[in-house]
Tab-separated table of C-alpha atoms in Angstrom:
chain	number	residue	atom	x	y	z
Y	1	MET	CA	24.830	-32.390	-3.251
Y	2	PHE	CA	21.495	-30.370	-3.223
Y	3	ALA	CA	19.183	-31.884	-1.162
Y	4	LYS	CA	15.737	-31.193	-0.561
Y	5	GLU	CA	14.813	-29.141	2.477
Y	6	GLY	CA	13.849	-30.828	4.513
Y	7	ALA	CA	13.811	-34.321	3.289
Y	8	GLY	CA	13.898	-36.308	-0.149
Y	9	VAL	CA	15.926	-36.491	-2.969
Y	10	THR	CA	18.689	-34.756	-3.882
Y	11	LEU	CA	20.352	-33.887	-7.272
Y	12	GLY	CA	24.425	-34.496	-8.133
Y	13	ARG	CA	26.056	-30.915	-9.771
Y	14	ARG	CA	26.439	-33.284	-13.691
Y	15	GLU	CA	22.461	-34.021	-12.973
Y	16	PHE	CA	21.399	-29.850	-12.073
Y	17	LEU	CA	22.498	-28.574	-14.954
Y	18	GLY	CA	21.170	-30.864	-16.810
Y	19	ILE	CA	18.071	-29.801	-15.350
Y	20	ALA	CA	19.189	-26.055	-15.954
Y	21	ALA	CA	20.357	-27.027	-19.605
Y	22	GLY	CA	16.591	-27.378	-20.216
Y	23	ALA	CA	17.522	-31.188	-21.215
Y	24	ALA	CA	14.646	-32.345	-18.442
Y	25	LEU	CA	12.428	-30.017	-17.504
Y	26	ALA	CA	9.416	-30.980	-19.966
Y	27	PRO	CA	8.948	-34.824	-18.984
Y	28	LEU	CA	9.472	-35.157	-16.159
Y	29	THR	CA	6.391	-36.100	-14.405
Y	30	ARG	CA	3.901	-35.174	-11.680
Y	31	SER	CA	5.648	-37.343	-8.705
Y	32	ALA	CA	9.431	-35.854	-9.987
Y	33	MET	CA	8.312	-32.378	-9.561
Y	34	ALA	CA	7.234	-33.466	-6.362
Y	35	GLN	CA	10.680	-34.072	-5.077
Y	36	GLN	CA	12.649	-32.378	-7.427
Y	37	PHE	CA	10.819	-29.199	-6.800
Y	38	VAL	CA	9.741	-26.402	-5.303
Y	39	GLN	CA	6.416	-25.086	-6.985
Y	40	PHE	CA	5.726	-21.404	-6.512
Y	41	PRO	CA	2.009	-20.428	-5.213
Y	42	ASP	CA	0.438	-19.124	-8.393
Y	43	GLY	CA	0.579	-16.158	-10.036
Y	44	PHE	CA	3.990	-15.858	-8.815
Y	45	VAL	CA	5.436	-13.374	-11.518
Y	46	TRP	CA	8.591	-13.874	-13.400
Y	47	GLY	CA	10.268	-10.958	-14.575
Y	48	THR	CA	13.552	-9.704	-15.649
Y	49	SER	CA	14.642	-5.017	-14.946
Y	50	THR	CA	17.111	-3.045	-16.465
Y	51	SER	CA	17.980	0.372	-16.503
Y	52	SER	CA	17.100	2.884	-19.134
Y	53	TYR	CA	20.419	4.346	-18.957
Y	54	GLN	CA	21.980	1.217	-18.707
Y	55	ILE	CA	21.129	-0.518	-22.030
Y	56	GLU	CA	19.042	1.880	-24.153
Y	57	GLY	CA	22.297	3.924	-26.174
Y	58	ALA	CA	20.571	6.615	-29.017
Y	59	ALA	CA	21.497	9.077	-26.621
Y	60	ASP	CA	21.313	11.830	-28.724
Y	61	ALA	CA	18.363	10.290	-30.347
Y	62	ASP	CA	14.358	12.435	-31.294
Y	63	GLY	CA	15.303	14.925	-29.287
Y	64	ARG	CA	16.827	13.287	-25.930
Y	65	GLY	CA	18.431	15.869	-23.735
Y	66	PRO	CA	21.993	14.893	-21.331
Y	67	SER	CA	21.615	13.294	-17.948
Y	68	VAL	CA	23.801	13.732	-15.675
Y	69	TRP	CA	25.186	10.763	-16.459
Y	70	ASP	CA	25.689	11.431	-20.065
Y	71	THR	CA	28.099	14.358	-17.800
Y	72	PHE	CA	30.148	11.699	-15.757
Y	73	SER	CA	30.713	9.151	-17.750
Y	74	ARG	CA	31.829	11.292	-20.889
Y	75	THR	CA	35.175	12.670	-18.123
Y	76	PRO	CA	37.756	10.979	-18.765
Y	77	GLY	CA	38.388	8.621	-15.529
Y	78	LYS	CA	35.148	8.978	-13.920
Y	79	VAL	CA	34.196	5.480	-15.962
Y	80	LEU	CA	36.691	2.265	-15.005
Y	81	ASP	CA	37.345	1.505	-19.181
Y	82	GLY	CA	35.825	5.061	-20.154
Y	83	GLY	CA	32.957	3.471	-21.250
Y	84	THR	CA	29.824	5.511	-21.907
Y	85	GLY	CA	26.050	5.303	-22.142
Y	86	ASP	CA	26.304	6.145	-26.258
Y	87	VAL	CA	25.174	2.687	-27.421
Y	88	ALA	CA	25.197	0.853	-23.721
Y	89	ALA	CA	22.853	-2.171	-25.868
Y	90	ASP	CA	20.882	-0.189	-28.117
Y	91	HIS	CA	17.691	-1.310	-27.074
Y	92	TYR	CA	16.629	1.390	-28.334
Y	93	ASN	CA	17.264	0.419	-32.025
Y	94	ARG	CA	16.423	-3.419	-30.660
Y	95	TYR	CA	14.052	-3.669	-28.863
Y	96	LEU	CA	11.754	-5.435	-29.922
Y	97	GLU	CA	14.537	-8.467	-30.269
Y	98	ASP	CA	14.582	-8.747	-26.955
Y	99	VAL	CA	10.941	-7.754	-25.849
Y	100	ALA	CA	10.873	-10.944	-27.535
Y	101	LEU	CA	13.796	-12.774	-26.073
Y	102	MET	CA	11.959	-12.097	-22.985
Y	103	ALA	CA	8.351	-13.656	-24.273
Y	104	ASP	CA	10.656	-16.313	-25.038
Y	105	ALA	CA	11.887	-17.016	-22.674
Y	106	GLY	CA	8.431	-17.092	-20.890
Y	107	LEU	CA	8.409	-14.209	-18.531
Y	108	LYS	CA	5.562	-12.728	-18.122
Y	109	ALA	CA	6.677	-8.449	-16.448
Y	110	TYR	CA	8.991	-7.304	-17.663
Y	111	ARG	CA	10.757	-3.349	-15.593
Y	112	PHE	CA	12.359	-1.232	-16.927
Y	113	SER	CA	12.969	2.742	-16.534
Y	114	ILE	CA	11.972	5.825	-18.771
Y	115	ALA	CA	15.001	8.532	-19.533
Y	116	TRP	CA	13.252	11.347	-18.241
Y	117	PRO	CA	15.676	13.777	-19.858
Y	118	ARG	CA	13.853	11.899	-23.589
Y	119	ILE	CA	10.207	13.344	-22.091
Y	120	GLN	CA	11.532	16.267	-20.486
Y	121	PRO	CA	14.681	17.806	-21.590
Y	122	THR	CA	15.552	20.634	-19.961
Y	123	GLY	CA	13.622	18.080	-17.303
Y	124	THR	CA	10.833	20.961	-16.510
Y	125	GLY	CA	7.891	22.278	-19.410
Y	126	PRO	CA	6.379	20.026	-22.026
Y	127	ALA	CA	6.465	17.019	-22.742
Y	128	ASN	CA	8.970	15.590	-25.631
Y	129	ALA	CA	6.389	13.379	-27.384
Y	130	ARG	CA	9.343	11.390	-30.325
Y	131	GLY	CA	10.265	10.209	-26.181
Y	132	LEU	CA	6.732	9.697	-25.236
Y	133	ASP	CA	6.955	7.717	-28.005
Y	134	PHE	CA	9.432	4.933	-27.547
Y	135	TYR	CA	7.501	3.898	-24.718
Y	136	ASP	CA	3.905	3.748	-26.131
Y	137	ARG	CA	5.926	2.160	-28.821
Y	138	LEU	CA	7.754	-0.364	-26.395
Y	139	THR	CA	4.705	-0.830	-23.883
Y	140	ASP	CA	3.065	-2.257	-26.758
Y	141	ALA	CA	5.108	-4.382	-27.966
Y	142	LEU	CA	5.045	-5.991	-24.486
Y	143	LEU	CA	1.628	-6.889	-25.080
Y	144	ARG	CA	1.181	-8.085	-27.812
Y	145	ARG	CA	3.702	-10.548	-26.451
Y	146	GLY	CA	1.847	-11.382	-22.654
Y	147	ILE	CA	4.636	-9.494	-21.042
Y	148	GLU	CA	2.984	-7.292	-18.343
Y	149	PRO	CA	4.808	-3.156	-18.809
Y	150	TRP	CA	6.612	-2.559	-15.234
Y	151	PRO	CA	7.141	1.114	-15.576
Y	152	CYS	CA	9.932	2.841	-13.356
Y	153	LEU	CA	9.656	6.296	-13.513
Y	154	TYR	CA	13.478	7.020	-11.733
Y	155	HIS	CA	16.453	5.051	-11.941
Y	156	TRP	CA	19.847	7.344	-11.755
Y	157	ASP	CA	19.900	9.688	-14.971
Y	158	LEU	CA	18.280	13.031	-14.073
Y	159	PRO	CA	17.930	15.536	-16.597
Y	160	GLN	CA	20.896	17.198	-16.808
Y	161	ALA	CA	19.560	20.380	-16.597
Y	162	LEU	CA	18.241	20.481	-13.563
Y	163	GLN	CA	20.889	19.523	-11.924
Y	164	ASP	CA	22.664	22.587	-13.041
Y	165	ARG	CA	19.462	24.178	-11.507
Y	166	GLY	CA	20.930	22.337	-7.677
Y	167	GLY	CA	19.025	18.086	-7.994
Y	168	TRP	CA	18.288	16.469	-5.243
Y	169	GLY	CA	19.393	18.967	-4.070
Y	170	ASN	CA	16.649	21.349	-5.079
Y	171	ARG	CA	13.357	21.287	-3.118
Y	172	ASP	CA	11.885	22.123	-5.998
Y	173	ILE	CA	12.647	18.732	-8.057
Y	174	ALA	CA	10.262	16.968	-6.314
Y	175	SER	CA	7.360	19.627	-7.682
Y	176	TRP	CA	9.184	18.279	-11.161
Y	177	PHE	CA	9.223	14.906	-10.291
Y	178	ALA	CA	5.729	14.665	-10.172
Y	179	ASP	CA	4.526	16.628	-13.334
Y	180	TYR	CA	7.105	14.345	-15.039
Y	181	ALA	CA	5.500	11.596	-13.302
Y	182	GLN	CA	2.318	12.349	-14.338
Y	183	ILE	CA	2.928	12.607	-18.309
Y	184	VAL	CA	4.475	10.347	-18.550
Y	185	ALA	CA	1.221	8.112	-17.008
Y	186	GLY	CA	-0.543	10.149	-19.506
Y	187	ARG	CA	0.857	9.244	-21.784
Y	188	ILE	CA	0.389	4.760	-21.651
Y	189	GLY	CA	-0.890	4.514	-18.361
Y	190	ASP	CA	-4.011	3.196	-20.002
Y	191	ARG	CA	-1.955	-0.305	-21.048
Y	192	ALA	CA	0.412	0.172	-18.221
Y	193	LYS	CA	-0.396	-0.902	-14.850
Y	194	HIS	CA	1.974	-1.727	-12.459
Y	195	TRP	CA	4.134	1.315	-11.523
Y	196	VAL	CA	7.613	1.883	-9.753
Y	197	MET	CA	8.456	5.780	-8.758
Y	198	LEU	CA	11.931	6.138	-7.738
Y	199	ASN	CA	14.508	2.966	-7.671
Y	200	GLU	CA	17.346	2.413	-5.126
Y	201	PRO	CA	17.342	6.463	-3.032
Y	202	SER	CA	19.993	5.637	-0.859
Y	203	VAL	CA	21.948	4.507	-3.911
Y	204	VAL	CA	21.675	7.943	-5.795
Y	205	ALA	CA	21.942	9.357	-1.951
Y	206	ILE	CA	25.270	7.619	-0.833
Y	207	PHE	CA	27.175	7.048	-3.763
Y	208	GLY	CA	25.863	10.666	-6.583
Y	209	HIS	CA	25.556	12.633	-3.345
Y	210	GLY	CA	27.418	11.307	-0.661
Y	211	VAL	CA	30.529	9.740	-0.912
Y	212	GLY	CA	30.980	9.985	-4.386
Y	213	GLY	CA	31.771	7.700	-7.287
Y	214	HIS	CA	28.402	7.815	-8.595
Y	215	ALA	CA	26.583	11.405	-10.978
Y	216	PRO	CA	26.054	14.170	-9.819
Y	217	ASP	CA	29.331	12.412	-8.076
Y	218	LEU	CA	28.879	15.462	-4.895
Y	219	ARG	CA	29.999	14.217	-1.151
Y	220	GLY	CA	29.208	15.426	1.320
Y	221	ARG	CA	27.158	14.494	4.904
Y	222	THR	CA	24.772	17.860	4.049
Y	223	ASN	CA	23.428	16.762	0.416
Y	224	TYR	CA	23.152	12.796	1.067
Y	225	CYS	CA	20.366	14.346	3.895
Y	226	ALA	CA	18.837	17.146	1.091
Y	227	ALA	CA	19.051	13.875	-2.302
Y	228	ILE	CA	17.202	10.826	-0.195
Y	229	HIS	CA	14.892	13.694	1.260
Y	230	HIS	CA	13.614	15.414	-1.108
Y	231	GLN	CA	13.887	12.205	-2.844
Y	232	ASN	CA	11.594	10.931	-0.085
Y	233	LEU	CA	9.279	13.506	-1.188
Y	234	ALA	CA	9.174	13.641	-4.292
Y	235	GLN	CA	8.640	9.902	-4.009
Y	236	GLY	CA	5.583	11.172	-1.931
Y	237	ARG	CA	3.816	13.801	-4.502
Y	238	ALA	CA	3.856	11.501	-7.528
Y	239	LEU	CA	2.709	8.633	-5.987
Y	240	ALA	CA	0.116	10.902	-4.712
Y	241	ALA	CA	-0.362	13.461	-8.165
Y	242	LEU	CA	-0.828	9.479	-9.833
Y	243	ARG	CA	-3.099	8.116	-7.436
Y	244	SER	CA	-5.696	11.163	-8.145
Y	245	ALA	CA	-4.984	10.911	-11.159
Y	246	GLY	CA	-7.699	8.092	-11.383
Y	247	GLY	CA	-6.574	4.785	-13.073
Y	248	LYS	CA	-8.507	3.127	-11.223
Y	249	ASP	CA	-6.987	-0.374	-11.468
Y	250	TRP	CA	-3.148	0.953	-10.447
Y	251	GLN	CA	-0.886	-0.801	-8.596
Y	252	LEU	CA	1.561	2.006	-7.312
Y	253	GLY	CA	4.963	1.878	-6.055
Y	254	THR	CA	8.089	1.738	-5.814
Y	255	VAL	CA	11.804	0.554	-4.961
Y	256	LEU	CA	14.490	-0.134	-2.373
Y	257	SER	CA	17.574	-1.243	-2.289
Y	258	VAL	CA	17.401	-2.947	1.060
Y	259	GLN	CA	20.916	-5.508	3.185
Y	260	PRO	CA	20.650	-6.673	6.176
Y	261	VAL	CA	23.550	-4.684	6.955
Y	262	LYS	CA	26.068	-6.892	9.798
Y	263	PRO	CA	28.963	-6.113	12.023
Y	264	ALA	CA	32.575	-6.764	10.523
Y	265	PRO	CA	34.705	-8.880	13.525
Y	266	GLY	CA	36.573	-6.950	15.016
Y	267	PRO	CA	35.752	-4.420	18.195
Y	268	ASP	CA	32.191	-3.566	19.659
Y	269	SER	CA	32.657	-0.328	18.346
Y	270	ASN	CA	31.715	-1.893	15.132
Y	271	ARG	CA	27.972	-2.488	16.409
Y	272	HIS	CA	27.385	0.693	16.504
Y	273	ALA	CA	29.054	1.497	12.771
Y	274	ALA	CA	26.665	-1.426	11.689
Y	275	ALA	CA	23.377	0.768	13.516
Y	276	GLN	CA	24.413	3.637	11.912
Y	277	TRP	CA	24.859	2.128	8.568
Y	278	ASP	CA	21.579	0.012	8.893
Y	279	ALA	CA	20.196	3.587	8.954
Y	280	VAL	CA	21.321	5.230	6.365
Y	281	TRP	CA	21.235	3.222	4.510
Y	282	ASN	CA	17.555	1.305	4.876
Y	283	ARG	CA	15.727	2.717	7.533
Y	284	ALA	CA	15.983	6.532	6.276
Y	285	CYS	CA	13.801	5.140	2.961
Y	286	LEU	CA	11.476	2.627	4.819
Y	287	ASP	CA	10.918	4.326	8.284
Y	288	PRO	CA	9.471	7.824	6.035
Y	289	LEU	CA	7.300	5.418	3.836
Y	290	PHE	CA	6.043	2.820	6.527
Y	291	LYS	CA	6.362	5.047	9.349
Y	292	GLY	CA	6.395	8.522	8.578
Y	293	GLU	CA	9.802	9.194	10.489
Y	294	TYR	CA	13.758	9.152	10.156
Y	295	PRO	CA	15.885	7.013	12.737
Y	296	ASP	CA	16.286	8.611	15.690
Y	297	SER	CA	20.105	8.174	15.162
Y	298	LEU	CA	19.615	10.822	11.487
Y	299	ILE	CA	17.373	13.169	13.059
Y	300	ALA	CA	19.071	16.449	13.995
Y	301	ASP	CA	20.768	15.368	10.492
Y	302	PHE	CA	17.011	15.508	9.110
Y	303	LYS	CA	15.700	18.270	11.137
Y	304	PRO	CA	16.950	21.389	8.924
Y	305	LEU	CA	15.068	20.542	5.322
Y	306	VAL	CA	11.934	19.290	6.967
Y	307	LYS	CA	8.903	21.272	6.406
Y	308	PRO	CA	5.314	20.971	8.024
Y	309	GLY	CA	3.593	18.515	6.472
Y	310	ASP	CA	6.550	16.986	4.314
Y	311	MET	CA	6.519	13.729	6.746
Y	312	GLU	CA	2.904	13.289	5.443
Y	313	THR	CA	3.903	13.386	2.440
Y	314	ILE	CA	6.234	11.543	2.168
Y	315	ARG	CA	4.186	8.292	4.140
Y	316	GLN	CA	2.382	7.180	1.039
Y	317	PRO	CA	0.504	3.932	1.790
Y	318	ILE	CA	1.585	1.682	-2.019
Y	319	ASP	CA	-0.111	-1.195	-2.838
Y	320	PHE	CA	3.675	-2.657	-3.473
Y	321	LEU	CA	7.489	-2.445	-2.242
Y	322	GLY	CA	10.276	-3.343	-4.250
Y	323	LEU	CA	12.936	-4.795	-2.896
Y	324	ASN	CA	17.068	-4.871	-4.480
Y	325	TYR	CA	19.004	-7.264	-3.139
Y	326	TYR	CA	22.091	-8.754	-3.841
Y	327	SER	CA	23.750	-9.261	-0.332
Y	328	ARG	CA	24.898	-8.174	3.642
Y	329	MET	CA	26.608	-5.708	4.188
Y	330	HIS	CA	29.622	-6.254	6.641
Y	331	GLN	CA	30.956	-2.805	8.648
Y	332	VAL	CA	33.590	-1.051	10.629
Y	333	ALA	CA	33.974	1.504	12.806
Y	334	ASP	CA	36.037	4.785	10.494
Y	335	PRO	CA	35.882	8.156	11.902
Y	336	GLY	CA	36.427	9.438	8.615
Y	337	GLY	CA	33.304	7.381	6.446
Y	338	LEU	CA	30.360	9.879	5.813
Y	339	PHE	CA	28.326	8.483	9.213
Y	340	GLY	CA	31.380	7.943	11.232
Y	341	THR	CA	31.916	4.194	9.063
Y	342	ASN	CA	32.885	1.876	6.805
Y	343	PHE	CA	32.436	-1.272	4.733
Y	344	GLY	CA	34.636	-4.444	6.255
Y	345	PRO	CA	34.636	-7.805	5.197
Y	346	SER	CA	32.290	-10.975	5.481
Y	347	PRO	CA	32.481	-13.683	7.462
Y	348	ASP	CA	35.290	-15.967	6.530
Y	349	GLY	CA	34.445	-18.463	4.311
Y	350	THR	CA	32.187	-15.530	2.671
Y	351	LYS	CA	32.025	-16.201	-1.060
Y	352	HIS	CA	32.695	-13.979	-3.856
Y	353	THR	CA	30.684	-12.567	-7.321
Y	354	ASP	CA	32.953	-11.592	-9.683
Y	355	MET	CA	32.362	-7.808	-8.235
Y	356	GLY	CA	33.561	-8.637	-4.970
Y	357	TRP	CA	30.080	-8.885	-3.590
Y	358	PRO	CA	29.684	-11.745	-1.240
Y	359	ILE	CA	27.485	-13.715	-1.651
Y	360	GLU	CA	23.950	-14.367	0.889
Y	361	PRO	CA	21.629	-15.723	-0.612
Y	362	ASP	CA	19.853	-16.089	3.389
Y	363	GLY	CA	20.562	-12.518	3.704
Y	364	LEU	CA	17.603	-12.593	1.383
Y	365	TYR	CA	15.226	-14.264	3.778
Y	366	GLU	CA	16.072	-12.222	6.572
Y	367	GLN	CA	15.222	-9.258	4.926
Y	368	LEU	CA	12.307	-10.859	3.433
Y	369	ILE	CA	11.093	-11.505	7.092
Y	370	GLU	CA	11.978	-8.257	8.469
Y	371	PHE	CA	9.034	-6.422	6.424
Y	372	ARG	CA	6.946	-9.481	7.394
Y	373	ASP	CA	7.929	-8.415	11.273
Y	374	ARG	CA	8.674	-4.712	10.748
Y	375	TYR	CA	6.504	-3.062	8.674
Y	376	GLY	CA	2.548	-4.561	8.578
Y	377	ASN	CA	3.684	-7.269	6.227
Y	378	PRO	CA	3.378	-5.486	2.378
Y	379	PRO	CA	3.471	-6.923	-0.888
Y	380	VAL	CA	6.631	-7.147	-2.225
Y	381	TYR	CA	8.307	-7.959	-5.244
Y	382	VAL	CA	11.867	-8.545	-5.684
Y	383	THR	CA	12.421	-6.091	-8.299
Y	384	GLU	CA	16.374	-6.467	-8.611
Y	385	ASN	CA	18.499	-9.667	-7.821
Y	386	GLY	CA	21.243	-11.233	-9.574
Y	387	ALA	CA	25.124	-11.032	-9.659
Y	388	SER	CA	28.587	-9.905	-12.146
Y	389	TYR	CA	29.436	-13.484	-13.954
Y	390	GLY	CA	31.922	-14.254	-16.066
Y	391	ASP	CA	31.061	-16.244	-19.698
Y	392	TRP	CA	32.605	-17.960	-22.249
Y	393	VAL	CA	30.713	-19.778	-25.367
Y	394	GLY	CA	31.215	-23.801	-25.127
Y	395	PRO	CA	31.027	-26.388	-27.723
Y	396	SER	CA	26.850	-25.905	-29.129
Y	397	GLY	CA	27.266	-21.983	-29.410
Y	398	LYS	CA	25.737	-21.189	-25.742
Y	399	ALA	CA	27.501	-18.958	-23.728
Y	400	GLU	CA	27.896	-21.166	-20.501
Y	401	ASP	CA	27.732	-19.242	-17.196
Y	402	GLY	CA	26.693	-21.664	-14.414
Y	403	ALA	CA	27.607	-19.334	-11.548
Y	404	ARG	CA	25.033	-17.296	-12.602
Y	405	ILE	CA	22.250	-20.308	-12.446
Y	406	PHE	CA	23.764	-21.078	-9.425
Y	407	PHE	CA	23.371	-17.930	-7.153
Y	408	ILE	CA	19.615	-17.058	-9.202
Y	409	ARG	CA	18.588	-20.809	-7.597
Y	410	ASP	CA	19.954	-20.206	-4.278
Y	411	HIS	CA	17.927	-16.886	-3.931
Y	412	LEU	CA	14.669	-18.021	-5.217
Y	413	LEU	CA	14.627	-21.542	-2.498
Y	414	ALA	CA	15.957	-17.950	-0.167
Y	415	CYS	CA	12.747	-16.226	-1.657
Y	416	HIS	CA	10.509	-19.650	-1.409
Y	417	ARG	CA	11.058	-20.605	2.036
Y	418	ALA	CA	10.442	-16.607	3.045
Y	419	ILE	CA	7.411	-17.383	0.990
Y	420	ARG	CA	6.641	-20.435	3.663
Y	421	ASP	CA	7.139	-18.736	6.340
Y	422	GLY	CA	4.618	-16.286	5.400
Y	423	ALA	CA	5.960	-12.725	3.548
Y	424	ASP	CA	3.604	-11.542	0.958
Y	425	LEU	CA	6.015	-11.806	-1.004
Y	426	ARG	CA	4.596	-11.548	-4.742
Y	427	GLY	CA	7.690	-11.613	-7.871
Y	428	TYR	CA	10.896	-12.029	-8.850
Y	429	PHE	CA	13.080	-10.031	-11.587
Y	430	VAL	CA	16.491	-10.969	-12.481
Y	431	TRP	CA	18.735	-9.001	-12.823
Y	432	THR	CA	19.322	-8.268	-15.917
Y	433	LEU	CA	18.106	-9.070	-19.388
Y	434	LEU	CA	21.241	-7.773	-21.308
Y	435	ASP	CA	25.024	-7.041	-20.420
Y	436	ASN	CA	24.740	-3.821	-19.834
Y	437	PHE	CA	27.015	0.254	-19.027
Y	438	GLU	CA	27.704	-0.980	-15.287
Y	439	TRP	CA	27.601	2.594	-13.632
Y	440	GLY	CA	31.245	3.502	-12.464
Y	441	TYR	CA	32.579	-0.548	-13.853
Y	442	GLY	CA	31.351	0.603	-17.467
Y	443	TYR	CA	31.686	-2.730	-19.608
Y	444	THR	CA	34.109	-4.847	-17.134
Y	445	GLN	CA	30.877	-6.581	-15.624
Y	446	HIS	CA	28.607	-8.853	-16.822
Y	447	PHE	CA	24.824	-9.345	-14.995
Y	448	GLY	CA	23.383	-10.143	-17.692
Y	449	LEU	CA	21.076	-13.418	-18.641
Y	450	VAL	CA	21.992	-12.248	-22.485
Y	451	GLN	CA	25.419	-11.273	-23.736
Y	452	VAL	CA	26.403	-8.526	-26.086
Y	453	ASP	CA	28.802	-8.343	-28.514
Y	454	ARG	CA	30.390	-4.856	-28.285
Y	455	GLU	CA	30.938	-4.627	-31.797
Y	456	THR	CA	27.733	-5.919	-33.762
Y	457	MET	CA	25.304	-5.699	-30.585
Y	458	ARG	CA	24.589	-9.245	-31.794
Y	459	ARG	CA	22.553	-11.300	-28.658
Y	460	ARG	CA	23.838	-14.079	-27.047
Y	461	PRO	CA	21.618	-15.828	-24.923
Y	462	LYS	CA	23.695	-17.940	-22.235
Y	463	ALA	CA	22.902	-20.942	-20.067
Y	464	SER	CA	20.837	-18.630	-17.261
Y	465	TYR	CA	18.511	-17.343	-20.030
Y	466	TYR	CA	17.335	-21.103	-20.988
Y	467	TRP	CA	17.279	-21.709	-17.090
Y	468	TYR	CA	15.558	-19.097	-16.368
Y	469	GLY	CA	13.261	-19.103	-18.496
Y	470	ASP	CA	12.411	-22.762	-17.288
Y	471	VAL	CA	12.108	-21.754	-14.111
Y	472	ALA	CA	9.187	-18.990	-15.761
Y	473	LYS	CA	6.996	-21.487	-17.501
Y	474	ALA	CA	7.272	-24.306	-14.983
Y	475	ASN	CA	7.114	-21.842	-11.682
Y	476	ALA	CA	9.120	-23.918	-9.940
Y	477	VAL	CA	12.186	-24.409	-9.048
Y	478	PRO	CA	14.964	-27.581	-9.639
Y	479	LEU	CA	16.169	-27.934	-6.001
């Protein structure tokens, strides 16, 4: 049974799944709504997020240059199933169909990323007009259907030409990124009002440069620190550049992966490991942005990289912070780890997604409250939250994925609780619209609200698509 927070009506599994399929939402009376749903504040933003390399495909179309993920995924043995983003979900050619899916679900915002190699195939220099044309068309298509575009300037697909010049290890990349940001904003900034600088710089630094496993597959503490600092610097310069460009109604922000870190069961050394990993994953991005400093335990590592004026440049005011949350991180001491720490087991009894990630919606509440108490309660949007689960086609022809519905529902209830307790949370973007290229896992994991047939590219909405659409239309979540 699923009980209403505090008291009141309970819903059995059968009744809840009936609502989840959209069968009972419209006829509910106001009193029934009050009993069976929690209502979100007026103006709460409901959306979905994607990334360019994971869905666009068209890897060689219209002047696009290669990215580090093209190089990585085409290298044998790097991706679990040998998949690449060459076709992905073919969004480049099917974007109108995908925009229609969002509109039909009642979603009002779409966070998508711009492929830097489409705009500047060599990473610097004049813009590729045909690359900009695609995002121009996408922006117009979204607005025609009442969906606000939320462009993200960087979601991991760095031009390979820049990697050949050192990539995020080269301090000059901060200026290259600011130039690129101005090119994109100059083209669609008359219509796009919400701008995201980076997506998850800590993940880029840790898995792309520290421990390996993501493009460009570098390793080492020095590489990690350079990638973090230069992304922080690039973010600050891009924020300053766009703010000075004069988009008076622009909302400027960035997106960080922030996950509460806990010591795994075991010796006291796990407590130190958790504190250190919290600094590496979370604070190395949050503290420079909000406080103009690196965590104490990392100052010596970053000292060779920081030049006069850097921290002032990084500490830019933002209009919103995007939070990508999936689960807590449970850490153990490991002398062989990047910073003397490594991933440990979840607490006994914890359930996991098909990806093997812990399901801990209370960790989302914990993180939102921490933003309230530690960082001045900035306006926050959950810009990614979702889960990988399998699905199957039922007798109705609809793809069934009830586990995803329960996952999203529980995390939305955590969001509602945080709002009630004073967190300035203003919206939620589910990850993700379409089953896509899931980085090193290729096409073996499925996060989408919509199934994509790998042979035909046919879109088949899942039960979670209809459920989430009903939530967005009602601005309320069933209990």
